[in-house]
Amino acid sequence: MQIIPFLRKTGEAPFTDRGIKKAGQLLKQWNGEKVRGVAIAGAPLSKTSISHSGAHLSPQTIRSMMQSFSTYSIEHEKDMWDTVITDFGDIEMHVTDLFESQSRIHSVLKEIQEEHREAVVITLGGDHSVSAGAIQAFQETRGRVGIIQFDAHFDLRNTEDGGPSNGTPFRQLIEKGIITGDQLIQLGIRDFANGKLYHEYAKDHGVTVYTMGDIKRESLLVLLKKSVEQLKQTTDNIYISLDMDVLDQAYAPGCPAIGPGGLDSESLIEGIQWLGQNESVKGMDIVEIDPTLDFRNMTSRLAAYVIMQFTLNYTNRKHSV
Amino acid sequence: MQIIPFLRKTGEAPFTDRGIKKAGQLLKQWNGEKVRGVAIAGAPLSKTSISHSGAHLSPQTIRSMMQSFSTYSIEHEKDMWDTVITDFGDIEMHVTDLFESQSRIHSVLKEIQEEHREAVVITLGGDHSVSAGAIQAFQETRGRVGIIQFDAHFDLRNTEDGGPSNGTPFRQLIEKGIITGDQLIQLGIRDFANGKLYHEYAKDHGVTVYTMGDIKRESLLVLLKKSVEQLKQTTDNIYISLDMDVLDQAYAPGCPAIGPGGLDSESLIEGIQWLGQNESVKGMDIVEIDPTLDFRNMTSRLAAYVIMQFTLNYTNRKHSV
Amino acid sequence: MQIIPFLRKTGEAPFTDRGIKKAGQLLKQWNGEKVRGVAIAGAPLSKTSISHSGAHLSPQTIRSMMQSFSTYSIEHEKDMWDTVITDFGDIEMHVTDLFESQSRIHSVLKEIQEEHREAVVITLGGDHSVSAGAIQAFQETRGRVGIIQFDAHFDLRNTEDGGPSNGTPFRQLIEKGIITGDQLIQLGIRDFANGKLYHEYAKDHGVTVYTMGDIKRESLLVLLKKSVEQLKQTTDNIYISLDMDVLDQAYAPGCPAIGPGGLDSESLIEGIQWLGQNESVKGMDIVEIDPTLDFRNMTSRLAAYVIMQFTLNYTNRKHSV
Amino acid sequence: MQIIPFLRKTGEAPFTDRGIKKAGQLLKQWNGEKVRGVAIAGAPLSKTSISHSGAHLSPQTIRSMMQSFSTYSIEHEKDMWDTVITDFGDIEMHVTDLFESQSRIHSVLKEIQEEHREAVVITLGGDHSVSAGAIQAFQETRGRVGIIQFDAHFDLRNTEDGGPSNGTPFRQLIEKGIITGDQLIQLGIRDFANGKLYHEYAKDHGVTVYTMGDIKRESLLVLLKKSVEQLKQTTDNIYISLDMDVLDQAYAPGCPAIGPGGLDSESLIEGIQWLGQNESVKGMDIVEIDPTLDFRNMTSRLAAYVIMQFTLNYTNRKHSV
Amino acid sequence: MQIIPFLRKTGEAPFTDRGIKKAGQLLKQWNGEKVRGVAIAGAPLSKTSISHSGAHLSPQTIRSMMQSFSTYSIEHEKDMWDTVITDFGDIEMHVTDLFESQSRIHSVLKEIQEEHREAVVITLGGDHSVSAGAIQAFQETRGRVGIIQFDAHFDLRNTEDGGPSNGTPFRQLIEKGIITGDQLIQLGIRDFANGKLYHEYAKDHGVTVYTMGDIKRESLLVLLKKSVEQLKQTTDNIYISLDMDVLDQAYAPGCPAIGPGGLDSESLIEGIQWLGQNESVKGMDIVEIDPTLDFRNMTSRLAAYVIMQFTLNYTNRKHSV
Amino acid sequence: MQIIPFLRKTGEAPFTDRGIKKAGQLLKQWNGEKVRGVAIAGAPLSKTSISHSGAHLSPQTIRSMMQSFSTYSIEHEKDMWDTVITDFGDIEMHVTDLFESQSRIHSVLKEIQEEHREAVVITLGGDHSVSAGAIQAFQETRGRVGIIQFDAHFDLRNTEDGGPSNGTPFRQLIEKGIITGDQLIQLGIRDFANGKLYHEYAKDHGVTVYTMGDIKRESLLVLLKKSVEQLKQTTDNIYISLDMDVLDQAYAPGCPAIGPGGLDSESLIEGIQWLGQNESVKGMDIVEIDPTLDFRNMTSRLAAYVIMQFTLNYTNRKHSV
Ligand SMILES: [Ca+2]
Ligand SMILES: [Ca+2]
Ligand SMILES: [Ca+2]
Ligand SMILES: [Ca+2]
Ligand SMILES: [Ca+2]
Ligand SMILES: [Ca+2]
Ligand SMILES: [Ca+2]
Ligand SMILES: [Ca+2]
Ligand SMILES: [Ca+2]
Ligand SMILES: [Ca+2]
Ligand SMILES: [Ca+2]
Ligand SMILES: [Ca+2]
């Protein structure tokens, strides 16, 4: 093949600096081989949202925001260039049959985690409804799950009024007997963002709830340590479900359900760093970012940073690969 | 009840001029009584769209754009103040079961048109998928339907790949045996906006297709007259399905599928005026406006103007009420 | 009246969850009866602003943002569903006679508070000019007022250069002899946001001024406690005038006069919670939000949250109703 | 004074091409001397608008859009470099006393036109309310005025409901006896944009009204010729009042009252060119552009082009200076 | 390799309809083999623009807009599925050395056209400065060039004031002796968009200039026929240089230099269709689209449509491949 | 010259309050005389940016944001009305020759600082590439420079890949032997924002690097004190290079390279206040603000506030003028 100098393929970066590697390049499209370490999979479903949501666009946006970071952590003086983050691609959603779409999320994530037992899959929503299938698949392949849910909301709504939506994933898991309430710890629950009935449901089912008031009084890190200790008593592995709307509207302007009174991004990052190091954390999802509402992709940018910080700390674990 | 001067109820117009009546005030919420004349009903469904769409927001936006027009037509020197446009409200959509939503569109519109035989219902989408149920309901209550579809696209896609979406309404009607192709005339079909397979489908099923080239050669008005003549041979009543993307992107910037090479708004209005006068036209829908993409609600504003021009000309029909 | 299943009235919520009540539903349009507890009234005046302002749109925007919150405070484990927030509607503004508009604000708010002595009215601006009439009406009906003004600015400008504008409300009150300077405490006054002449005016008239520097050194809560103690010496009741631009631009992007160096929203909310509980606080206004400049209604959303937190804490007062 | 190469004063154009002169440079700040030829004066008043309007920002925006044009007309092969367009600056508006502002518009424009009898002043609104004072000043200094109003609306509303607003300028002129209806010709009046009562008022007072239907049937140019002929019978000079909302929303996206069914920009320019040549045209205003609503200043850009085309054709008049 | 149902690779279309082929799929990345027929190459240079321009982003945007069209022309009843549009990718620009970037555009396009003599390369700018190198390369490989330039501007500015910018490409070609003025025909030149000096330069050098006035009087198609006839006398092949700002601002809102008084898109498309069929047309560029300024990529969408219409008509030429 | 009441010159403030002086008025265009104290000069260069940047627009935007502040510091109870901030204007950039532009920045700033030895010049970028010339000029006129660089990035990239860009200014200074690494202290360097190779370069050359982690552990103020102490050992004067992207994306939404994990604006301001008082600080630049990306000019507004706080504290220095 003839080569023409200065002609580059469509889609290649317009400029390359020999001294900077882009985090986006750590993403390697899955090639069918056995996967170890951190991986991502897109679950681009947001037609299941109660309000209009473009959250299905966020897997692609988060990937492109990875490209705005480099591979080098100066705080750890570590270049992650040799780390592979496997990209399993996106789960294909049905145009009109949303239950089929939800079923595909479950079955694909189950198949992935069955085949790739050393992989820590980060599922990129989509809205929070994707967590129901994702967590079920996690437990079916990884043993009894302990869930740390960052969220302003319980997501324990009844499923009769609107079916399995982004307001119901944890209710679905409990109702179907996939988890019991003690497997679930919710952090960041906020005033005037939830119904009393669902708080009662949480209490009745033994769900642990830490409010923003709790976080302000005790600090996120202290509560995370408590949570992991508690979950390790009764579960095999910990799964993080990160609804970005746990953050204050000033830090996550691109979530459909923005509001005041939430977490700051510095605390969240600190929390993720700690969880990344923790041996028991084996699964994660990042949900509820609508790129059509965001400002300059700030919220997807933060999600990409979360992935990098998690992966960095994960690779520092004693037995990590 | 005590009255305080200069205190007005929440939601009332901040300023009222005694000499101007707003078109929005012609909309009267249905009170359960028998309805005659032009009526509207919202079908706020757009989760059925192949691409991300906020078209479910357009019934409400079109209603509020009615408020930007007055009731007086200077061209006819006629004040429509005494005309009532009954507002049946919106059909409640299911959050996650889209087939249930489509079924509700059909059943509600059928019930409305059964009970209100003198009403000409304009269904406000939503995306074009709402037309399948709307047209079925029209035919079941009004006799054999002749359809004049304004559209850049056939909307004759197969339903296997994505189910009953905004690309399939007319295919669904044909496949289910509700209509035969000769009941359907498509106007404004555009280059590079459709698949050859579906053109063949149209031809195989006897659908009449007028392209933008045909419109430029013969004029919209001439083709509309031809179309109505042709449909009147074999059908009882005519139904207009107005996909706003028949317009060029310069005139309808708020359609999901905008593009160049389309109709100008002046021609469309002229066509609607003529159809409004025509005795045989008894139903209509206006679809595919996404207010989240529009510029200053231009496209919803045009839709509201279409409703007013249609209603004006309808009330001028010989036997109109 | 005939009922059609799945047909809902125009304007009704598209989806209702049995377990979530929306804060917006606490707002009940005033029906002429005696009102107790928290109430709101819109004063949609912003033509009086020195710079172009759409703040007259914020009463309606704040109301709709109420709808984005629920009625349940998890921090207090209290559902406010039984609490009524009476909505007196909006005061009708004159199109061109701004002095007439200001006069109506005074007279309507006076009449409301005269008739409804147990009501705590929150006036929703509009710009800060509405506070002059609102505070005068408060004092005329509730006794000698003590004012806690959250603001980056003194609002003590002379009234000769531009008449009674959003830069002058507290000057007007002093000049007209309605209040003396000792009735006024200003919190959050900022560097490079005010004129020296007006600081001198404040000092000459005995106005207490706490700058952002004071707040950073002593904390908002400490200063609020001091302020309430001080005002209680000489006044009957406390009125809060909340100019949202007291907040840093990162937290209140929708104020006309945004800038750096301001308060964070967490501190403000904490302050409002404390004031809500305080027996002496009997009136409030929230001003200077321009929804046309805001990002995703963040600032109006925060204002709605302020109303909810105030009302929650108000209803927890010993003698509250 | 020491000169540093490559250092240019703040505000100077960042790049200058020796072969291109910018139309903006034809604007010379008035220096107190006698003015001949075309001049502009800003009347930045829009608090008088019935709806929220930022039209007071348009004089400054139109001036800056002048800078996006050159001085050379290729169609006439004429460089206007030697033409001066005197810029009288802006009339200072009162912050809160709108009647005072209106009075200043009248008095300043009167004083200008009294002193500068050879000047053709183009008043840049602001909203249409500025035309009342502008036209009064024109007649008081130039003799009996004939008005050609381009507008979608009559602007003949009663002044009792909201005072002298942007809906009332021509009513005010008639009511005050400054003009009689036969002095006024309205072009471009549109369906559903006006009240019947005001059409009757127009007819009762002998105002000539040409609708968009008339323009489509007869062409703008034909109607302009008719109009000028008619006005010349009974008036001394012609004044053009150009409300940019006479244009279709596709061509003037920045008018507060945009809508479909209006004029295209090509026809307007052709009309202005013809009027520019006409000896009897001696005054003009351009109103109702809100730069905060526009897209890329398209509407102000068109206004600047109107000024250039008018000035070009004016300087080609037989007796022009 | 293991296959997981419903898992698709990152970047693949989220939905595929068996009956619709996307025009974007006609683009095949060049594989080193000999190319025939229409091809594209990106020249993402816009730092050479006199004003701030993001036109370097348009090759990528135009490619993605190709994906919004299908491959089927209903007007010709022809599916272009078998047509390949070779995508040579983008020419790599230097970050800071703009002359190096311009040199690369010339050398890469020369090498491409030397090796692929049956290819008709459409160069996607970038700003208009890319045409200088592109046209030189065209002539060096294809014989004496005749240029049809669609543009509001001459682009004949002197190169001393700012170097070889987007205002100078045709001047550069003439000054360097690469072309003589008679090889250049300019269409769409507009009032107040150019300097007199450069009109004189055009005339002095025998450049043919058709203004917008000429187009309105004679029609674009008539002038194109005349132009091709004239150029064929003295040149070997025709090259189209399409500056999208030849269009009126209503049709091309995304050009840096938008303005009123330009061409409508329907006329442009008609012209491109005719040129596509013409045997002598062998090269083209499309320039001056800034996607950061556009509305919903309307202008890039139109450019993609131009590519499709050109390719369609090209493949219908007698001797085309 | 005749004076007309209420007529003000184009460009003058529409409203003046006798008690408020605008900070923008402290800016006095340089008149050729000897300058003392704080001065500004614009270096509107951003074509040198690796990514698309409109940072060349920020000198003008920062100037206009000065107008949104007053001259009075309430924290110091000091009116700066008598302080002059000399505005040297903008350095004229070449349209296409970026190296020439960089050379002009150096030579103009050198000439300014040579002639005005008592002036503290704040250079307003532009992108960070302007600092190379600015710092060289500073050292050539003021003696051995110590640099405090606020930045998320090293800006120590190699200059071979893209030439002297906004990623290379400090590398250029070192490579050219203008500074040695010990003259440079970098504050705010962030995870995943830099290449390992360049960290090694920093270490190899003795550059002091404080990361965001360091700042969180030790506080900005502590590190600044350390830094100034350290630099004073070996250098004559300190120069602050303030890349606004050192701030978190929530506080500086208008930087091209926004991201999470950065500094908050309160800390930055506190740091600037301290530096302003410090005798050794004699030069500064503020770079990397792109007004086309910002939200409501928040980032430029903060830059203007930085200028005011620096100037305030500068004028409080013992020997300041
Ligand atoms: Ca959630
Ligand atoms: Ca949530
Ligand atoms: Ca359709
Ligand atoms: Ca369509
Ligand atoms: Ca205030
Ligand atoms: Ca304030
Ligand atoms: Ca008008
Ligand atoms: Ca009008
Ligand atoms: Ca050009
Ligand atoms: Ca051009
Ligand atoms: Ca930097
Ligand atoms: Ca940086």
PDB file of C-alpha atoms in Angstrom, chain D residues 119-192:
ATOM      1  CA  ALA D 119     -30.330  65.324   7.596  1.00  0.00           C
ATOM      2  CA  VAL D 120     -32.337  62.144   7.085  1.00  0.00           C
ATOM      3  CA  VAL D 121     -32.358  60.630  10.540  1.00  0.00           C
ATOM      4  CA  ILE D 122     -32.799  56.887  10.975  1.00  0.00           C
ATOM      5  CA  THR D 123     -33.955  56.252  14.524  1.00  0.00           C
ATOM      6  CA  LEU D 124     -32.825  52.893  15.823  1.00  0.00           C
ATOM      7  CA  GLY D 125     -35.216  51.415  18.396  1.00  0.00           C
ATOM      8  CA  GLY D 126     -35.838  50.110  20.818  1.00  0.00           C
ATOM      9  CA  ASP D 127     -39.338  48.820  20.460  1.00  0.00           C
ATOM     10  CA  HIS D 128     -42.015  50.320  18.248  1.00  0.00           C
ATOM     11  CA  SER D 129     -43.130  52.712  20.986  1.00  0.00           C
ATOM     12  CA  VAL D 130     -40.247  54.972  19.996  1.00  0.00           C
ATOM     13  CA  SER D 131     -41.958  55.771  16.694  1.00  0.00           C
ATOM     14  CA  ALA D 132     -44.640  57.911  18.332  1.00  0.00           C
ATOM     15  CA  GLY D 133     -42.153  60.512  19.471  1.00  0.00           C
ATOM     16  CA  ALA D 134     -39.957  60.081  16.438  1.00  0.00           C
ATOM     17  CA  ILE D 135     -42.781  60.689  13.983  1.00  0.00           C
ATOM     18  CA  GLN D 136     -44.131  63.615  15.948  1.00  0.00           C
ATOM     19  CA  ALA D 137     -40.675  65.185  15.892  1.00  0.00           C
ATOM     20  CA  PHE D 138     -40.385  64.488  12.169  1.00  0.00           C
ATOM     21  CA  GLN D 139     -43.672  66.219  11.372  1.00  0.00           C
ATOM     22  CA  GLU D 140     -42.964  69.159  13.627  1.00  0.00           C
ATOM     23  CA  THR D 141     -39.735  69.806  11.779  1.00  0.00           C
ATOM     24  CA  ARG D 142     -40.402  68.562   8.260  1.00  0.00           C
ATOM     25  CA  GLY D 143     -44.047  69.270   7.563  1.00  0.00           C
ATOM     26  CA  ARG D 144     -47.021  66.963   7.188  1.00  0.00           C
ATOM     27  CA  VAL D 145     -45.823  63.398   7.360  1.00  0.00           C
ATOM     28  CA  GLY D 146     -46.877  60.406   5.274  1.00  0.00           C
ATOM     29  CA  ILE D 147     -46.031  57.152   7.004  1.00  0.00           C
ATOM     30  CA  ILE D 148     -45.200  53.832   5.403  1.00  0.00           C
ATOM     31  CA  GLN D 149     -45.273  51.289   8.205  1.00  0.00           C
ATOM     32  CA  PHE D 150     -43.835  47.830   7.557  1.00  0.00           C
ATOM     33  CA  ASP D 151     -45.355  45.635  10.249  1.00  0.00           C
ATOM     34  CA  ALA D 152     -47.187  42.411  10.940  1.00  0.00           C
ATOM     35  CA  HIS D 153     -49.289  44.409  13.387  1.00  0.00           C
ATOM     36  CA  PHE D 154     -51.462  47.552  13.329  1.00  0.00           C
ATOM     37  CA  ASP D 155     -50.000  48.990  16.541  1.00  0.00           C
ATOM     38  CA  LEU D 156     -53.310  50.731  17.025  1.00  0.00           C
ATOM     39  CA  ARG D 157     -54.128  49.297  20.451  1.00  0.00           C
ATOM     40  CA  ASN D 158     -55.952  51.369  23.036  1.00  0.00           C
ATOM     41  CA  THR D 159     -53.679  53.181  25.480  1.00  0.00           C
ATOM     42  CA  GLU D 160     -55.862  52.694  28.509  1.00  0.00           C
ATOM     43  CA  ASP D 161     -55.012  49.073  29.186  1.00  0.00           C
ATOM     44  CA  GLY D 162     -51.274  49.475  29.343  1.00  0.00           C
ATOM     45  CA  GLY D 163     -50.351  53.048  28.562  1.00  0.00           C
ATOM     46  CA  PRO D 164     -48.213  54.129  25.609  1.00  0.00           C
ATOM     47  CA  SER D 165     -46.517  50.825  24.722  1.00  0.00           C
ATOM     48  CA  ASN D 166     -45.035  49.181  21.642  1.00  0.00           C
ATOM     49  CA  GLY D 167     -48.593  48.247  20.654  1.00  0.00           C
ATOM     50  CA  THR D 168     -49.874  51.797  20.495  1.00  0.00           C
ATOM     51  CA  PRO D 169     -47.607  54.268  18.666  1.00  0.00           C
ATOM     52  CA  PHE D 170     -49.874  54.955  15.704  1.00  0.00           C
ATOM     53  CA  ARG D 171     -52.972  55.093  17.904  1.00  0.00           C
ATOM     54  CA  GLN D 172     -51.251  57.681  20.057  1.00  0.00           C
ATOM     55  CA  LEU D 173     -50.428  59.814  17.014  1.00  0.00           C
ATOM     56  CA  ILE D 174     -54.023  59.705  15.851  1.00  0.00           C
ATOM     57  CA  GLU D 175     -55.599  60.205  19.275  1.00  0.00           C
ATOM     58  CA  LYS D 176     -53.417  63.198  20.019  1.00  0.00           C
ATOM     59  CA  GLY D 177     -54.365  64.699  16.666  1.00  0.00           C
ATOM     60  CA  ILE D 178     -50.800  64.634  15.432  1.00  0.00           C
ATOM     61  CA  ILE D 179     -51.759  62.663  12.370  1.00  0.00           C
ATOM     62  CA  THR D 180     -54.977  61.615  10.708  1.00  0.00           C
ATOM     63  CA  GLY D 181     -55.452  58.083   9.459  1.00  0.00           C
ATOM     64  CA  ASP D 182     -54.938  59.003   5.828  1.00  0.00           C
ATOM     65  CA  GLN D 183     -51.343  59.845   6.644  1.00  0.00           C
ATOM     66  CA  LEU D 184     -50.649  56.209   7.480  1.00  0.00           C
ATOM     67  CA  ILE D 185     -50.182  53.193   5.198  1.00  0.00           C
ATOM     68  CA  GLN D 186     -49.532  49.805   6.769  1.00  0.00           C
ATOM     69  CA  LEU D 187     -47.851  47.003   4.819  1.00  0.00           C
ATOM     70  CA  GLY D 188     -47.524  43.360   5.748  1.00  0.00           C
ATOM     71  CA  ILE D 189     -50.368  43.064   8.263  1.00  0.00           C
ATOM     72  CA  ARG D 190     -50.841  39.388   9.022  1.00  0.00           C
ATOM     73  CA  ASP D 191     -53.530  36.875   9.868  1.00  0.00           C
ATOM     74  CA  PHE D 192     -53.947  36.060  13.555  1.00  0.00           C
TER      75      PHE D 192
END
